[in-house]
Amino acid sequence: MRILILCHAFNSLVQRLYVELAERGHALSLEFDVNDAVTREAVGLFGPDLVLAPFLKRAIPEDVWRRVPCLVVHPGPLGDRGPSALDWAVLEGAERWGVTLLQANGEMDAGDVWGSVPFVMRDAPKASLYRHEVTEGAVAAVLDALERFAAGGKPAPFDPADLAVFGRARPAMRQADRSIDWGRDDTAAVLRKIRSGDGMPGVRDRIGDREVSLFDARPEASLRGMPGALIARCEGAVCRATVDGAVWIGHLKPWDAEISLKLPAALVLGEAAARLPEAPGYRDLWYEEADGVGWLHFPFYNGAMSTRQCERLLAAYQSACRRDVRVIVLAGGDDFWSNGIHLNVIEAADSPADESWRTINAIDDLARAILTTGDKITVAALAGNAGAGGVFLALAVDRVWARSGVVLNPHYKGMGNLYGSEYWTYVLPRRVGEERARAVTEARLPMGTPEARRLGLLDEAFGRGVADFRAEVRERARALAADPALPVLVEEKRRHRAEDEAVKPLEAYRAEELERMRLNFYGFDPSYHVARYNFTFKVPKSRTPLYLARHRGLPPP
């Protein structure tokens, strides 16, 4: 089937649908929703059987949806309407929610229904629910609808009397709807409000004399203070008291600064944060151990890794290596394993080029430590997505396991032709071969777990959800640690590493990669700096890249 994907941005949901549909053999092309004329042109050029709109912020032109069936993903249950569906669900503490697939008509979110998938709400930020429950529901609804569409099926008119209907029309959420009253709101309310805006747009607030948006809220177990006051710091986060407890706020977006980026809270607040006492509580890196297995968890916000975070993770990894364990699992976080270097922190630095250089060297140090671990088996357990340097960092381990719904972006070129490091010129070809390595990095396309397994980027993919995946990883890691053949595996690993080192030392790969990266950071071509600026400041795309908009480089159908 020829399917044109129409979207506001190539976000996690769109990417997941893209890889699922490509895996099933559909002919795909994608167009960003720049304006109505571009949409009409894309439909004319590609001649799709249908248009799929997983993520839009405005209506599809009438002459388009009348010409070709347009299926729209709405992140709400049957009957729900409005642009802030998931925001309201989180803010009001809904116990159940859903995803509905509609056929576009003249009224937003009110078309005939192709399907609706309900789910139980987790106590989690909006962005996390979107990446997991909403995405899984959307995939199920779309795949079912396409099967019925191909067989001549039709959508059903919306029936408000249907017992499955529990949604309703809602307005766009305003900042006033989630505004925090620190003198009255308890911890649960504060968490719901911040989590309802997590990802975008955040919750507008004031801290002292600073006007900021709040993101990344987590509960604090024991600290107390004057409601609204900052009472502690932990790494990049600050702790703020509520009427009955406190919350950690990991990230802020300043509105009174020349550079308005979402950044670690302590970095935004500067001296005001530095004066706070340090206290544990904001957990973005921790270690646990059981049955001969060491577990490193690092749920860094959005999977981005700053210089400091790379250094902390390296120290934690080195500490784990000194423990009497046989297997080390690098578990990442539930939403992301890693997306490589922290572009927002780099953009906000006095010298983005210098901070880029520091960060890439810090992540290289971590990759080298993993690659040269000679007495243990290492595992990367990807419960969440990974991109750019994060993918290649995962390939530094001995075994790569991923949750079945994970999406990988094993390339750098979308960031202004960035060359990349993390020893990728060694770890990728040793898994997939030189020819496939070039094809993977040049494609600039997301990759699902079936394709990643076929290519050799992944060793295993399993688990329907994060909980299932984590449980099975524990069993597999425990069995690996108890395997009588483990010493043989370790000895074989050491031998392969020594053979590879004799052919070409690891430091030669790193030097060659960094020579190219130095040109990206300090050379005459500014494309990396331009692309990073556009990415961090969310500059809207003026056109769709040709590797996605295949209809613009193809002959007419």
Coordinates of C-alpha atoms in Angstrom, one line a residue:
M1 CA 0.0 0.0 0.0
R2 CA 1.2 3.6 -0.7
I3 CA 1.1 5.6 2.5
L4 CA 1.9 9.3 2.8
I5 CA 2.8 10.2 6.4
L6 CA 1.8 13.8 7.1
C7 CA 3.2 15.2 10.4
H8 CA 4.3 18.3 12.2
A9 CA 7.7 16.7 13.2
F10 CA 9.4 13.3 12.9
N11 CA 8.9 12.6 16.6
S12 CA 9.1 9.3 18.5
L13 CA 5.5 8.2 17.6
V14 CA 6.0 9.0 13.9
Q15 CA 9.3 7.1 13.8
R16 CA 7.8 4.1 15.5
L17 CA 4.9 4.0 12.9
Y18 CA 7.4 4.5 10.1
V19 CA 9.5 1.5 11.0
E20 CA 6.4 -0.7 11.7
L21 CA 4.9 0.1 8.3
A22 CA 8.2 -0.2 6.5
E23 CA 8.8 -3.6 8.1
R24 CA 5.4 -4.7 6.6
G25 CA 6.4 -3.7 3.1
H26 CA 4.3 -0.6 2.6
A27 CA 5.6 2.1 0.2
L28 CA 6.2 5.1 2.4
S29 CA 6.9 8.7 1.9
L30 CA 6.7 11.6 4.5
E31 CA 5.9 15.2 4.3
F32 CA 6.2 17.8 7.1
D33 CA 3.0 19.9 7.5
V34 CA 4.6 23.1 6.4
N35 CA 1.5 24.6 4.7
D36 CA -1.6 23.5 2.8
A37 CA 0.1 24.0 -0.6
V38 CA 3.0 21.7 0.3
T39 CA 0.5 19.0 1.5
R40 CA -1.5 19.2 -1.7
E41 CA 1.7 18.9 -3.7
A42 CA 2.9 15.9 -1.7
V43 CA -0.4 14.1 -2.3
G44 CA -0.3 14.9 -6.0
L45 CA 3.3 13.7 -6.4
F46 CA 3.1 10.5 -4.4
G47 CA -0.4 9.4 -5.2
P48 CA -1.0 7.6 -1.9
D49 CA -3.7 5.1 -1.2
L50 CA -4.2 6.9 2.1
V51 CA -2.6 9.6 4.2
L52 CA -1.6 8.8 7.8
A53 CA -1.4 11.7 10.2
P54 CA 0.2 10.6 13.5
F55 CA 1.2 14.0 14.8
L56 CA -0.5 17.2 13.5
K57 CA -1.1 20.6 15.1
R58 CA -3.6 21.8 12.5
A59 CA -6.4 20.6 10.2
I60 CA -5.8 18.7 6.9
P61 CA -7.1 20.7 3.9
E62 CA -10.6 19.8 2.9
D63 CA -9.7 19.1 -0.7
V64 CA -7.1 16.6 0.5
W65 CA -9.3 14.6 2.9
R66 CA -12.1 14.5 0.3
R67 CA -9.6 13.3 -2.3
V68 CA -7.9 10.5 -0.3
P69 CA -8.7 8.9 3.0
C70 CA -6.8 10.6 5.8
L71 CA -6.4 8.7 9.1
V72 CA -5.6 10.8 12.1
V73 CA -4.1 9.6 15.4
H74 CA -5.7 11.3 18.5
P75 CA -4.0 10.7 21.9
G76 CA -7.3 10.4 23.7
P77 CA -10.2 7.9 24.2
L78 CA -13.4 7.7 22.2
G79 CA -15.2 11.0 22.5
D80 CA -12.2 13.0 23.5
R81 CA -11.5 16.2 21.4
G82 CA -9.0 19.0 21.6
P83 CA -5.3 19.6 21.3
S84 CA -4.4 18.9 25.0
A85 CA -5.9 15.5 25.4
L86 CA -3.0 13.9 27.4
D87 CA -2.3 17.1 29.3
W88 CA -5.8 17.0 30.8
A89 CA -5.5 13.2 31.6
V90 CA -2.3 13.7 33.6
L91 CA -3.5 16.9 35.3
E92 CA -6.7 15.4 36.4
G93 CA -5.2 12.1 37.5
A94 CA -7.3 10.0 35.1
E95 CA -7.1 6.3 35.8
R96 CA -7.7 5.2 32.2
W97 CA -7.1 6.8 28.9
G98 CA -6.8 5.7 25.2
V99 CA -5.8 6.3 21.7
T100 CA -8.3 6.8 18.9
L101 CA -7.8 6.6 15.1
L102 CA -10.2 8.8 13.2
Q103 CA -10.8 9.5 9.5
A104 CA -10.4 13.3 8.9
N105 CA -13.5 15.4 8.0
G106 CA -14.4 19.0 8.4
E107 CA -14.3 19.0 12.2
M108 CA -11.2 18.4 14.3
D109 CA -11.1 15.0 16.2
A110 CA -14.7 14.3 15.2
G111 CA -14.4 12.0 12.2
D112 CA -15.6 8.4 11.8
V113 CA -13.7 5.9 13.9
W114 CA -11.3 3.3 12.6
G115 CA -10.5 2.1 16.1
S116 CA -9.7 3.0 19.7
V117 CA -7.3 1.3 22.1
P118 CA -7.8 2.0 25.9
F119 CA -5.0 1.8 28.4
V120 CA -4.5 2.1 32.2
M121 CA -2.7 5.3 33.1
R122 CA 0.6 5.2 34.9
D123 CA 1.8 7.8 37.5
A124 CA 4.2 9.3 35.0
P125 CA 5.0 12.4 33.0
K126 CA 3.0 13.2 29.9
A127 CA 6.1 12.6 27.6
S128 CA 6.7 9.1 29.1
L129 CA 3.0 8.1 28.6
Y130 CA 3.2 9.4 25.0
R131 CA 6.4 7.3 24.3
H132 CA 4.9 4.1 25.7
E133 CA 1.1 3.7 26.2
V134 CA 0.1 6.2 23.5
T135 CA 2.6 4.9 21.0
E136 CA 1.8 1.2 21.6
G137 CA -1.9 2.0 21.3
A138 CA -1.4 4.0 18.1
V139 CA 0.6 1.2 16.5
A140 CA -2.1 -1.4 17.3
A141 CA -4.9 0.9 16.0
V142 CA -3.1 1.8 12.8
L143 CA -2.0 -1.8 11.9
D144 CA -5.6 -3.1 12.5
A145 CA -7.1 -0.3 10.5
L146 CA -4.7 -0.8 7.5
E147 CA -5.6 -4.5 7.4
R148 CA -9.3 -3.7 7.3
F149 CA -8.8 -0.8 4.8
A150 CA -7.0 -3.2 2.4
A151 CA -9.9 -5.6 2.7
G152 CA -12.4 -2.8 1.8
G153 CA -13.4 -2.0 5.3
K154 CA -14.9 1.3 6.4
P155 CA -14.7 3.4 9.6
A156 CA -17.7 3.5 11.9
P157 CA -19.6 6.7 12.6
F158 CA -19.0 8.0 16.1
D159 CA -21.8 6.9 18.5
P160 CA -21.9 9.0 21.7
A161 CA -24.1 6.3 23.3
D162 CA -21.4 3.7 22.8
L163 CA -20.5 2.3 26.3
A164 CA -16.8 2.6 25.3
V165 CA -17.1 6.4 25.1
F166 CA -15.7 8.1 28.1
G167 CA -13.9 11.1 26.5
R168 CA -15.3 14.6 26.0
A169 CA -14.4 17.8 24.2
R170 CA -11.7 19.9 25.9
P171 CA -10.2 23.3 25.2
A172 CA -6.5 23.8 24.7
M173 CA -4.8 23.8 28.2
R174 CA -3.6 27.2 29.3
Q175 CA -0.7 28.0 31.7
A176 CA -3.4 29.2 34.2
D177 CA -4.9 25.6 34.2
R178 CA -1.7 24.1 35.5
S179 CA -0.4 27.1 37.5
I180 CA 1.1 26.1 40.9
D181 CA 0.0 27.7 44.2
W182 CA 3.0 26.7 46.4
G183 CA 1.1 27.8 49.5
R184 CA -1.8 25.5 48.8
D185 CA -1.0 22.7 46.4
D186 CA 0.2 19.4 48.0
T187 CA 3.0 17.3 46.5
A188 CA 0.7 15.2 44.4
A189 CA -0.9 18.2 42.8
V190 CA 2.4 19.8 42.1
L191 CA 3.7 16.6 40.5
R192 CA 0.5 16.3 38.3
K193 CA 0.8 19.9 37.2
I194 CA 4.4 19.7 36.2
R195 CA 4.1 16.3 34.6
S196 CA 1.1 17.5 32.6
G197 CA 3.4 19.9 30.7
D198 CA 6.5 17.7 30.6
G199 CA 8.2 17.7 27.3
M200 CA 6.2 20.7 26.1
P201 CA 5.3 23.4 27.1
G202 CA 6.3 23.1 30.8
V203 CA 4.7 25.0 33.7
R204 CA 5.4 28.7 33.9
D205 CA 6.5 29.8 37.4
R206 CA 8.8 32.0 39.3
I207 CA 11.8 31.0 41.4
G208 CA 13.0 34.0 43.3
D209 CA 13.3 36.8 40.7
R210 CA 13.6 34.3 37.8
E211 CA 10.7 33.5 35.5
V212 CA 11.0 29.9 34.3
S213 CA 9.2 26.9 33.0
L214 CA 9.4 23.8 35.2
F215 CA 10.1 20.2 33.9
D216 CA 11.2 16.8 35.2
A217 CA 9.5 16.7 38.6
R218 CA 10.1 13.8 41.0
P219 CA 8.9 13.3 44.6
E220 CA 11.2 13.8 47.6
A221 CA 10.9 11.3 50.4
S222 CA 12.0 13.2 53.5
L223 CA 13.1 16.8 53.0
R224 CA 10.8 19.6 54.3
G225 CA 10.8 23.4 54.2
M226 CA 8.8 26.6 53.7
P227 CA 6.4 26.0 50.9
G228 CA 7.8 27.3 47.6
A229 CA 11.3 27.6 49.0
L230 CA 14.4 25.9 47.5
I231 CA 15.8 23.6 50.1
A232 CA 18.5 21.4 48.5
R233 CA 20.4 20.5 45.3
C234 CA 21.5 17.2 43.9
E235 CA 23.7 17.2 40.8
G236 CA 21.7 19.4 38.3
A237 CA 18.4 19.3 40.1
V238 CA 16.9 21.5 42.9
C239 CA 14.5 20.5 45.6
R240 CA 11.5 22.8 46.3
A241 CA 9.2 22.5 49.3
T242 CA 5.4 21.9 49.1
V243 CA 2.8 22.2 51.8
D244 CA 3.2 18.6 52.7
G245 CA 6.7 17.6 51.4
A246 CA 8.9 18.5 48.5
V247 CA 9.6 17.8 44.9
W248 CA 12.8 17.7 42.9
I249 CA 12.8 19.8 39.7
G250 CA 15.4 18.5 37.3
H251 CA 15.1 21.0 34.4
L252 CA 14.1 24.6 33.9
K253 CA 13.6 26.8 30.8
P254 CA 14.4 30.5 31.6
W255 CA 12.4 33.2 30.1
D256 CA 14.5 36.2 31.3
A257 CA 17.8 35.1 29.7
E258 CA 19.3 35.7 26.3
I259 CA 19.4 31.9 25.7
S260 CA 16.0 30.3 26.6
L261 CA 16.7 26.6 26.5
K262 CA 15.6 23.7 28.7
L263 CA 18.6 23.0 30.9
P264 CA 19.5 21.4 34.2
A265 CA 17.9 23.5 36.9
A266 CA 21.1 24.2 38.8
L267 CA 22.7 25.5 35.6
V268 CA 19.8 27.9 35.1
L269 CA 19.8 29.2 38.7
G270 CA 23.5 29.5 39.0
E271 CA 24.6 31.0 42.3
A272 CA 21.2 30.6 43.9
A273 CA 21.5 26.8 43.4
A274 CA 25.2 26.6 44.4
R275 CA 24.3 28.1 47.8
L276 CA 21.9 25.3 48.6
P277 CA 23.0 22.3 50.7
E278 CA 23.6 19.0 48.8
A279 CA 21.3 16.1 49.5
P280 CA 20.5 12.8 47.8
G281 CA 17.1 12.3 46.3
Y282 CA 17.2 13.1 42.6
R283 CA 18.2 9.8 41.1
D284 CA 19.5 9.9 37.6
L285 CA 22.3 7.4 38.2
W286 CA 22.5 4.4 40.6
Y287 CA 24.0 0.9 41.0
E288 CA 22.5 -2.3 42.3
E289 CA 23.8 -5.8 42.5
A290 CA 22.3 -9.3 42.8
D291 CA 23.2 -12.9 41.8
G292 CA 26.6 -12.0 40.4
V293 CA 25.2 -9.2 38.2
G294 CA 25.9 -5.5 38.6
W295 CA 23.2 -3.1 37.3
L296 CA 23.9 0.5 36.2
H297 CA 20.8 2.6 35.8
F298 CA 21.1 6.0 34.2
P299 CA 17.7 7.5 33.2
F300 CA 19.2 10.8 32.1
Y301 CA 16.5 13.3 31.0
N302 CA 15.7 12.8 27.3
G303 CA 18.7 10.5 27.1
A304 CA 21.1 13.4 26.7
M305 CA 24.5 13.1 28.3
S306 CA 26.5 16.2 29.3
T307 CA 30.2 16.1 30.1
R308 CA 29.5 15.8 33.8
Q309 CA 27.0 13.0 33.3
C310 CA 29.5 11.0 31.1
E311 CA 32.1 11.5 33.8
R312 CA 29.8 10.4 36.6
L313 CA 28.7 7.3 34.5
L314 CA 32.3 6.4 33.8
A315 CA 33.2 6.6 37.5
A316 CA 30.1 4.4 38.4
Y317 CA 31.1 1.9 35.7
Q318 CA 34.7 1.7 36.9
S319 CA 33.4 1.2 40.5
A320 CA 31.1 -1.6 39.2
C321 CA 34.1 -3.2 37.5
R322 CA 35.9 -3.4 40.8
R323 CA 33.1 -5.3 42.3
D324 CA 33.0 -9.1 42.5
V325 CA 30.4 -9.5 39.7
R326 CA 30.6 -11.5 36.5
V327 CA 28.1 -9.5 34.4
I328 CA 27.5 -5.8 34.2
V329 CA 24.2 -4.6 32.7
L330 CA 24.0 -1.0 31.5
A331 CA 20.3 -0.5 31.9
G332 CA 19.8 3.2 30.9
G333 CA 16.3 4.5 31.5
D334 CA 12.8 3.4 30.7
D335 CA 12.2 6.2 28.1
F336 CA 15.7 6.3 26.6
W337 CA 18.9 4.3 26.8
S338 CA 21.0 7.2 25.5
N339 CA 20.8 9.8 22.8
G340 CA 24.5 10.8 23.0
I341 CA 25.9 14.2 23.7
H342 CA 23.7 16.9 25.5
L343 CA 23.1 19.4 22.7
N344 CA 21.2 21.9 25.0
V345 CA 24.0 22.1 27.5
I346 CA 26.4 22.5 24.6
E347 CA 24.3 25.3 23.0
A348 CA 24.2 27.2 26.3
A349 CA 28.0 27.0 26.9
D350 CA 30.2 30.1 26.5
S351 CA 31.9 28.2 23.7
P352 CA 29.7 25.5 22.2
A353 CA 32.7 24.2 20.2
D354 CA 34.8 23.7 23.3
E355 CA 31.9 22.1 25.2
S356 CA 31.2 19.8 22.2
W357 CA 34.9 18.8 22.4
R358 CA 34.8 18.1 26.1
T359 CA 31.6 16.1 25.9
I360 CA 32.6 13.9 23.0
N361 CA 35.9 13.1 24.7
A362 CA 34.0 12.3 28.0
I363 CA 31.7 9.9 26.2
D364 CA 34.7 8.4 24.3
D365 CA 36.4 7.7 27.7
L366 CA 33.3 5.8 28.8
A367 CA 33.1 3.8 25.6
R368 CA 36.8 2.9 25.9
A369 CA 36.4 1.7 29.5
I370 CA 33.6 -0.6 28.3
L371 CA 35.5 -1.9 25.3
T372 CA 38.6 -2.7 27.4
T373 CA 36.8 -4.5 30.3
G374 CA 38.5 -7.8 30.1
D375 CA 37.2 -9.8 33.0
K376 CA 33.4 -9.5 32.8
I377 CA 30.6 -9.8 30.2
T378 CA 28.8 -6.5 29.6
V379 CA 25.2 -6.1 28.5
A380 CA 23.3 -3.1 27.2
A381 CA 19.6 -3.5 28.0
L382 CA 17.7 -1.0 25.9
A383 CA 14.2 -0.5 27.4
G384 CA 13.9 2.8 25.7
N385 CA 15.0 4.4 22.4
A386 CA 18.6 5.2 21.5
G387 CA 20.0 7.6 19.0
A388 CA 23.3 8.9 17.5
G389 CA 26.2 8.4 19.9
G390 CA 23.9 6.5 22.3
V391 CA 23.5 3.7 19.8
F392 CA 27.2 3.3 19.2
L393 CA 27.9 3.5 22.9
A394 CA 25.6 0.5 23.3
L395 CA 27.6 -1.3 20.7
A396 CA 30.7 -1.1 22.9
V397 CA 29.3 -3.9 25.1
D398 CA 29.4 -7.7 24.5
R399 CA 25.6 -8.3 24.3
V400 CA 22.9 -5.8 23.1
W401 CA 19.3 -6.6 24.2
A402 CA 16.4 -4.4 23.4
R403 CA 12.7 -4.1 24.1
S404 CA 10.7 -5.1 21.0
G405 CA 9.2 -1.7 20.4
V406 CA 12.5 0.3 20.7
V407 CA 13.5 2.6 17.8
L408 CA 17.2 3.2 17.0
N409 CA 18.7 6.1 15.1
P410 CA 22.2 4.8 14.3
H411 CA 23.5 7.9 12.5
Y412 CA 24.8 11.4 13.1
K413 CA 24.4 13.2 9.7
G414 CA 21.1 14.8 10.6
M415 CA 23.0 17.0 12.9
G416 CA 24.8 19.0 10.2
N417 CA 26.8 16.2 8.8
L418 CA 28.4 15.5 12.2
Y419 CA 30.9 12.7 11.8
G420 CA 30.5 11.1 15.2
S421 CA 32.9 9.2 17.6
E422 CA 32.3 6.7 20.4
Y423 CA 34.6 4.4 18.5
W424 CA 31.8 3.8 16.0
T425 CA 34.2 3.1 13.2
Y426 CA 35.3 0.1 15.2
V427 CA 32.1 -1.1 16.9
L428 CA 29.7 -0.9 14.0
P429 CA 31.8 -2.6 11.3
R430 CA 32.7 -5.5 13.7
R431 CA 29.0 -6.2 14.1
V432 CA 27.6 -5.5 10.6
G433 CA 30.6 -5.3 8.2
E434 CA 32.1 -2.3 6.4
E435 CA 29.5 -2.2 3.6
R436 CA 26.5 -2.3 5.9
A437 CA 28.1 0.1 8.3
R438 CA 28.3 2.7 5.5
A439 CA 24.7 2.1 4.5
V440 CA 23.4 2.3 8.1
T441 CA 25.1 5.7 8.8
E442 CA 24.2 7.2 5.4
A443 CA 20.5 6.2 5.5
R444 CA 19.6 8.7 8.3
L445 CA 16.4 6.7 8.9
P446 CA 15.1 5.2 12.1
M447 CA 15.4 1.5 12.6
G448 CA 13.1 -1.0 14.4
T449 CA 14.3 -4.0 16.3
P450 CA 13.5 -6.6 13.5
E451 CA 15.8 -4.8 11.1
A452 CA 18.4 -4.1 13.8
R453 CA 18.5 -7.8 14.6
R454 CA 18.8 -8.8 10.9
L455 CA 21.7 -6.4 10.5
G456 CA 23.4 -7.5 13.7
L457 CA 23.1 -4.3 15.7
L458 CA 21.0 -6.2 18.3
D459 CA 21.6 -9.7 19.7
E460 CA 18.1 -10.1 21.0
A461 CA 14.7 -8.2 21.1
F462 CA 12.0 -9.2 23.5
G463 CA 9.3 -8.0 25.9
R464 CA 6.0 -6.3 25.1
G465 CA 6.5 -3.5 27.6
V466 CA 9.1 -2.1 29.9
A467 CA 8.2 -4.2 32.9
D468 CA 8.2 -7.4 30.8
F469 CA 11.5 -6.5 29.3
R470 CA 13.2 -5.6 32.6
A471 CA 12.0 -8.9 34.2
E472 CA 13.3 -11.0 31.3
V473 CA 16.6 -9.1 31.3
R474 CA 17.1 -10.0 34.9
E475 CA 16.5 -13.7 34.2
R476 CA 18.8 -13.7 31.2
A477 CA 21.6 -11.8 33.1
R478 CA 21.3 -14.1 36.1
A479 CA 21.5 -17.1 33.9
L480 CA 24.5 -15.6 32.0
A481 CA 26.3 -14.9 35.3
A482 CA 25.7 -18.5 36.5
D483 CA 26.7 -20.1 33.2
P484 CA 29.6 -22.6 33.8
A485 CA 30.9 -21.6 30.3
L486 CA 31.2 -17.9 31.3
P487 CA 35.0 -18.1 31.9
V488 CA 35.4 -19.4 28.4
L489 CA 33.3 -16.5 27.0
V490 CA 35.4 -14.0 28.9
E491 CA 38.7 -15.6 27.6
E492 CA 37.3 -15.6 24.1
K493 CA 36.4 -11.9 24.5
R494 CA 39.9 -11.1 25.7
R495 CA 41.5 -12.9 22.8
H496 CA 39.3 -11.1 20.2
R497 CA 40.1 -7.8 21.7
A498 CA 43.8 -8.5 21.6
E499 CA 43.6 -9.6 18.0
D500 CA 41.7 -6.5 17.0
E501 CA 44.2 -4.3 18.9
A502 CA 47.1 -5.9 17.1
V503 CA 45.4 -5.1 13.7
K504 CA 44.5 -1.5 14.7
P505 CA 44.7 0.1 18.2
L506 CA 41.6 1.5 19.7
E507 CA 43.3 4.9 20.0
A508 CA 43.8 5.0 16.3
Y509 CA 40.1 4.8 15.7
R510 CA 39.5 7.5 18.3
A511 CA 42.2 9.8 16.8
E512 CA 40.7 9.4 13.3
E513 CA 37.2 10.1 14.5
L514 CA 38.2 13.1 16.6
E515 CA 40.2 14.6 13.7
R516 CA 36.9 14.7 11.8
M517 CA 35.0 15.9 14.8
R518 CA 37.4 18.7 15.3
L519 CA 36.6 20.0 11.8
N520 CA 32.8 19.7 12.7
F521 CA 33.4 21.8 15.8
Y522 CA 36.1 24.2 14.8
G523 CA 36.3 24.0 11.0
F524 CA 35.1 26.3 8.2
D525 CA 31.8 24.4 7.7
P526 CA 29.3 25.7 10.3
S527 CA 26.6 23.1 9.5
Y528 CA 26.8 21.3 12.8
H529 CA 26.4 24.6 14.8
V530 CA 23.5 25.7 12.6
A531 CA 21.8 22.3 12.9
R532 CA 22.3 22.2 16.7
Y533 CA 20.9 25.7 17.0
N534 CA 17.8 24.8 15.0
F535 CA 17.4 21.6 17.0
T536 CA 17.8 23.1 20.4
F537 CA 15.6 26.1 19.7
K538 CA 13.0 24.0 17.9
V539 CA 13.2 26.1 14.7
P540 CA 10.3 24.7 12.5
K541 CA 11.4 22.9 9.4
S542 CA 11.0 24.9 6.2
R543 CA 11.0 21.7 4.0
T544 CA 11.1 17.9 4.4
P545 CA 14.5 16.2 3.8
L546 CA 14.5 14.2 0.6
Y547 CA 15.5 11.0 2.4
L548 CA 12.0 11.2 4.0
A549 CA 10.1 12.9 1.2
R550 CA 10.8 10.2 -1.3
H551 CA 8.0 11.5 -3.5
R552 CA 10.2 14.6 -4.3
G553 CA 13.0 12.4 -5.7
L554 CA 10.9 9.7 -7.4
P555 CA 9.3 9.5 -10.8
P556 CA 5.5 9.8 -10.8
P557 CA 3.7 6.6 -9.8

